[in-house]
Amino acid sequence: GVAKIKLLKAAFEDPDADIPWQQKKRFDDFDYGYALTVHKAQGSQWNEIVLFDESWAFKETRQRWLYTAITRAAERLTIVR
């Protein structure tokens, strides 16, 4: 088959360029995030989960995949479709 690919280019200016670094510094802290496949996460649990719903790829086992993914979250689950 043939795939048609269209590339879009855009340039963005830094909207924070005029803010002194001392002021920006307090917002620079972050916490590390980790990514796992649902298969790899089986048997584990975390307080917060962000799930990228790829259940469409598992046709016959879709419900089992979703159940496994959803039950990894102990407190909060966000599903991105």
GROMACS .gro file of N, CA and C in nm:
model
  243
    1GLY      N    1   0.081  -0.117   0.000
    1GLY     CA    2   0.000   0.000   0.000
    1GLY      C    3   0.086   0.125   0.000
    2VAL      N    4   0.022   0.232  -0.029
    2VAL     CA    5   0.088   0.363  -0.032
    2VAL      C    6   0.027   0.450   0.077
    3ALA      N    7   0.112   0.518   0.151
    3ALA     CA    8   0.065   0.609   0.255
    3ALA      C    9   0.102   0.751   0.216
    4LYS      N   10   0.007   0.840   0.230
    4LYS     CA   11   0.033   0.981   0.203
    4LYS      C   12   0.062   1.049   0.337
    5ILE      N   13   0.176   1.112   0.346
    5ILE     CA   14   0.218   1.176   0.471
    5ILE      C   15   0.227   1.326   0.449
    6LYS      N   16   0.167   1.400   0.540
    6LYS     CA   17   0.171   1.546   0.533
    6LYS      C   18   0.238   1.597   0.660
    7LEU      N   19   0.345   1.671   0.646
    7LEU     CA   20   0.415   1.727   0.761
    7LEU      C   21   0.378   1.874   0.778
    8LEU      N   22   0.343   1.908   0.898
    8LEU     CA   23   0.311   2.048   0.929
    8LEU      C   24   0.424   2.104   1.013
    9LYS      N   25   0.471   2.219   0.977
    9LYS     CA   26   0.578   2.284   1.053
    9LYS      C   27   0.522   2.408   1.120
   10ALA      N   28   0.565   2.431   1.242
   10ALA     CA   29   0.522   2.550   1.315
   10ALA      C   30   0.637   2.598   1.403
   11ALA      N   31   0.643   2.725   1.423
   11ALA     CA   32   0.745   2.782   1.511
   11ALA      C   33   0.674   2.855   1.624
   12PHE      N   34   0.722   2.835   1.744
   12PHE     CA   35   0.662   2.898   1.860
   12PHE      C   36   0.766   2.982   1.933
   13GLU      N   37   0.727   3.098   1.973
   13GLU     CA   38   0.815   3.182   2.053
   13GLU      C   39   0.788   3.151   2.200
   14ASP      N   40   0.891   3.162   2.280
   14ASP     CA   41   0.879   3.135   2.423
   14ASP      C   42   0.801   3.249   2.490
   15PRO      N   43   0.677   3.221   2.535
   15PRO     CA   44   0.597   3.328   2.597
   15PRO      C   45   0.653   3.373   2.732
   16ASP      N   46   0.741   3.290   2.791
   16ASP     CA   47   0.798   3.322   2.922
   16ASP      C   48   0.936   3.387   2.911
   17ALA      N   49   0.977   3.423   2.792
   17ALA     CA   50   1.113   3.474   2.770
   17ALA      C   51   1.143   3.599   2.854
   18ASP      N   52   1.043   3.679   2.882
   18ASP     CA   53   1.065   3.804   2.956
   18ASP      C   54   1.054   3.788   3.108
   19ILE      N   55   1.025   3.668   3.155
   19ILE     CA   56   1.011   3.645   3.299
   19ILE      C   57   1.148   3.609   3.356
   20PRO      N   58   1.194   3.678   3.461
   20PRO     CA   59   1.324   3.648   3.521
   20PRO      C   60   1.331   3.502   3.569
   21TRP      N   61   1.448   3.440   3.558
   21TRP     CA   62   1.462   3.299   3.592
   21TRP      C   63   1.428   3.272   3.738
   22GLN      N   64   1.451   3.368   3.828
   22GLN     CA   65   1.420   3.348   3.970
   22GLN      C   66   1.269   3.327   3.988
   23GLN      N   67   1.192   3.397   3.909
   23GLN     CA   68   1.047   3.385   3.917
   23GLN      C   69   1.000   3.253   3.857
   24LYS      N   70   1.062   3.210   3.747
   24LYS     CA   71   1.023   3.085   3.682
   24LYS      C   72   1.068   2.963   3.761
   25LYS      N   73   1.177   2.975   3.834
   25LYS     CA   74   1.237   2.861   3.904
   25LYS      C   75   1.137   2.789   3.993
   26ARG      N   76   1.051   2.861   4.061
   26ARG     CA   77   0.959   2.794   4.153
   26ARG      C   78   0.857   2.705   4.081
   27PHE      N   79   0.843   2.720   3.949
   27PHE     CA   80   0.750   2.638   3.873
   27PHE      C   81   0.822   2.527   3.795
   28ASP      N   82   0.954   2.520   3.805
   28ASP     CA   83   1.031   2.424   3.727
   28ASP      C   84   1.037   2.284   3.787
   29ASP      N   85   1.004   2.269   3.914
   29ASP     CA   86   1.013   2.139   3.978
   29ASP      C   87   0.913   2.041   3.918
   30PHE      N   88   0.954   1.918   3.908
   30PHE     CA   89   0.866   1.815   3.853
   30PHE      C   90   0.894   1.683   3.922
   31ASP      N   91   0.805   1.591   3.904
   31ASP     CA   92   0.821   1.456   3.955
   31ASP      C   93   0.834   1.363   3.835
   32TYR      N   94   0.914   1.260   3.849
   32TYR     CA   95   0.932   1.167   3.738
   32TYR      C   96   0.805   1.086   3.714
   33GLY      N   97   0.782   1.054   3.590
   33GLY     CA   98   0.671   0.967   3.553
   33GLY      C   99   0.727   0.842   3.488
   34TYR      N  100   0.653   0.737   3.493
   34TYR     CA  101   0.699   0.611   3.436
   34TYR      C  102   0.589   0.554   3.347
   35ALA      N  103   0.628   0.484   3.244
   35ALA     CA  104   0.533   0.423   3.152
   35ALA      C  105   0.557   0.273   3.146
   36LEU      N  106   0.449   0.199   3.149
   36LEU     CA  107   0.454   0.054   3.138
   36LEU      C  108   0.343   0.007   3.047
   37THR      N  109   0.361  -0.108   2.989
   37THR     CA  110   0.249  -0.169   2.918
   37THR      C  111   0.157  -0.232   3.023
   38VAL      N  112   0.032  -0.254   2.986
   38VAL     CA  113  -0.062  -0.318   3.079
   38VAL      C  114  -0.012  -0.458   3.113
   39HIS      N  115   0.042  -0.527   3.015
   39HIS     CA  116   0.094  -0.662   3.038
   39HIS      C  117   0.205  -0.659   3.144
   40LYS      N  118   0.296  -0.565   3.132
   40LYS     CA  119   0.408  -0.553   3.226
   40LYS      C  120   0.359  -0.510   3.365
   41ALA      N  121   0.251  -0.434   3.371
   41ALA     CA  122   0.200  -0.382   3.498
   41ALA      C  123   0.116  -0.484   3.574
   42GLN      N  124   0.083  -0.594   3.511
   42GLN     CA  125  -0.001  -0.696   3.574
   42GLN      C  126   0.056  -0.736   3.709
   43GLY      N  127  -0.030  -0.739   3.811
   43GLY     CA  128   0.014  -0.777   3.945
   43GLY      C  129   0.064  -0.660   4.028
   44SER      N  130   0.076  -0.542   3.968
   44SER     CA  131   0.123  -0.423   4.040
   44SER      C  132   0.007  -0.325   4.057
   45GLN      N  133   0.027  -0.228   4.145
   45GLN     CA  134  -0.076  -0.127   4.167
   45GLN      C  135  -0.009   0.005   4.205
   46TRP      N  136  -0.068   0.116   4.159
   46TRP     CA  137  -0.019   0.250   4.190
   46TRP      C  138  -0.136   0.336   4.233
   47ASN      N  139  -0.107   0.442   4.308
   47ASN     CA  140  -0.214   0.531   4.353
   47ASN      C  141  -0.283   0.602   4.237
   48GLU      N  142  -0.204   0.654   4.144
   48GLU     CA  143  -0.259   0.728   4.031
   48GLU      C  144  -0.214   0.666   3.899
   49ILE      N  145  -0.308   0.649   3.808
   49ILE     CA  146  -0.279   0.589   3.677
   49ILE      C  147  -0.337   0.679   3.568
   50VAL      N  148  -0.259   0.699   3.463
   50VAL     CA  149  -0.310   0.760   3.340
   50VAL      C  150  -0.305   0.649   3.236
   51LEU      N  151  -0.422   0.613   3.185
   51LEU     CA  152  -0.433   0.501   3.091
   51LEU      C  153  -0.462   0.554   2.952
   52PHE      N  154  -0.375   0.523   2.858
   52PHE     CA  155  -0.401   0.554   2.718
   52PHE      C  156  -0.475   0.434   2.663
   53ASP      N  157  -0.604   0.452   2.637
   53ASP     CA  158  -0.691   0.342   2.598
   53ASP      C  159  -0.655   0.290   2.459
   54GLU      N  160  -0.590   0.176   2.458
   54GLU     CA  161  -0.555   0.109   2.333
   54GLU      C  162  -0.628  -0.024   2.321
   55SER      N  163  -0.742  -0.034   2.390
   55SER     CA  164  -0.816  -0.160   2.393
   55SER      C  165  -0.865  -0.202   2.255
   56TRP      N  166  -0.881  -0.108   2.164
   56TRP     CA  167  -0.925  -0.140   2.028
   56TRP      C  168  -0.830  -0.239   1.961
   57ALA      N  169  -0.707  -0.242   2.004
   57ALA     CA  170  -0.607  -0.330   1.941
   57ALA      C  171  -0.617  -0.475   1.989
   58PHE      N  172  -0.698  -0.500   2.090
   58PHE     CA  173  -0.703  -0.633   2.150
   58PHE      C  174  -0.833  -0.708   2.122
   59LYS      N  175  -0.904  -0.668   2.022
   59LYS     CA  176  -1.031  -0.723   1.977
   59LYS      C  177  -1.096  -0.826   2.071
   60GLU      N  178  -1.055  -0.953   2.065
   60GLU     CA  179  -1.121  -1.059   2.142
   60GLU      C  180  -1.098  -1.047   2.292
   61THR      N  181  -0.984  -0.991   2.332
   61THR     CA  182  -0.951  -0.984   2.474
   61THR      C  183  -0.964  -0.842   2.528
   62ARG      N  184  -1.039  -0.759   2.458
   62ARG     CA  185  -1.053  -0.617   2.494
   62ARG      C  186  -1.098  -0.598   2.639
   63GLN      N  187  -1.202  -0.669   2.681
   63GLN     CA  188  -1.255  -0.651   2.817
   63GLN      C  189  -1.154  -0.694   2.923
   64ARG      N  190  -1.082  -0.802   2.898
   64ARG     CA  191  -0.980  -0.846   2.994
   64ARG      C  192  -0.867  -0.744   3.002
   65TRP      N  193  -0.828  -0.688   2.886
   65TRP     CA  194  -0.722  -0.587   2.884
   65TRP      C  195  -0.764  -0.465   2.964
   66LEU      N  196  -0.888  -0.418   2.941
   66LEU     CA  197  -0.938  -0.301   3.015
   66LEU      C  198  -0.946  -0.329   3.165
   67TYR      N  199  -0.996  -0.446   3.202
   67TYR     CA  200  -1.006  -0.481   3.344
   67TYR      C  201  -0.868  -0.478   3.409
   68THR      N  202  -0.771  -0.540   3.344
   68THR     CA  203  -0.634  -0.542   3.397
   68THR      C  204  -0.579  -0.401   3.411
   69ALA      N  205  -0.601  -0.318   3.309
   69ALA     CA  206  -0.551  -0.180   3.311
   69ALA      C  207  -0.617  -0.098   3.421
   70ILE      N  208  -0.748  -0.106   3.430
   70ILE     CA  209  -0.824  -0.023   3.525
   70ILE      C  210  -0.793  -0.061   3.669
   71THR      N  211  -0.776  -0.189   3.695
   71THR     CA  212  -0.753  -0.233   3.834
   71THR      C  213  -0.611  -0.210   3.882
   72ARG      N  214  -0.527  -0.146   3.804
   72ARG     CA  215  -0.392  -0.108   3.851
   72ARG      C  216  -0.400   0.016   3.939
   73ALA      N  217  -0.508   0.094   3.929
   73ALA     CA  218  -0.521   0.220   4.003
   73ALA      C  219  -0.585   0.196   4.139
   74ALA      N  220  -0.519   0.244   4.244
   74ALA     CA  221  -0.572   0.231   4.380
   74ALA      C  222  -0.663   0.347   4.416
   75GLU      N  223  -0.629   0.470   4.372
   75GLU     CA  224  -0.705   0.587   4.413
   75GLU      C  225  -0.762   0.667   4.296
   76ARG      N  226  -0.684   0.683   4.191
   76ARG     CA  227  -0.728   0.773   4.083
   76ARG      C  228  -0.690   0.716   3.947
   77LEU      N  229  -0.786   0.719   3.855
   77LEU     CA  230  -0.764   0.669   3.719
   77LEU      C  231  -0.808   0.775   3.619
   78THR      N  232  -0.721   0.808   3.526
   78THR     CA  233  -0.754   0.900   3.416
   78THR      C  234  -0.739   0.821   3.287
   79ILE      N  235  -0.846   0.817   3.207
   79ILE     CA  236  -0.842   0.744   3.080
   79ILE      C  237  -0.835   0.845   2.967
   80VAL      N  238  -0.736   0.828   2.881
   80VAL     CA  239  -0.718   0.913   2.764
   80VAL      C  240  -0.758   0.832   2.643
   81ARG      N  241  -0.857   0.885   2.569
   81ARG     CA  242  -0.904   0.814   2.449
   81ARG      C  243  -0.865   0.889   2.326
   0.00000   0.00000   0.00000
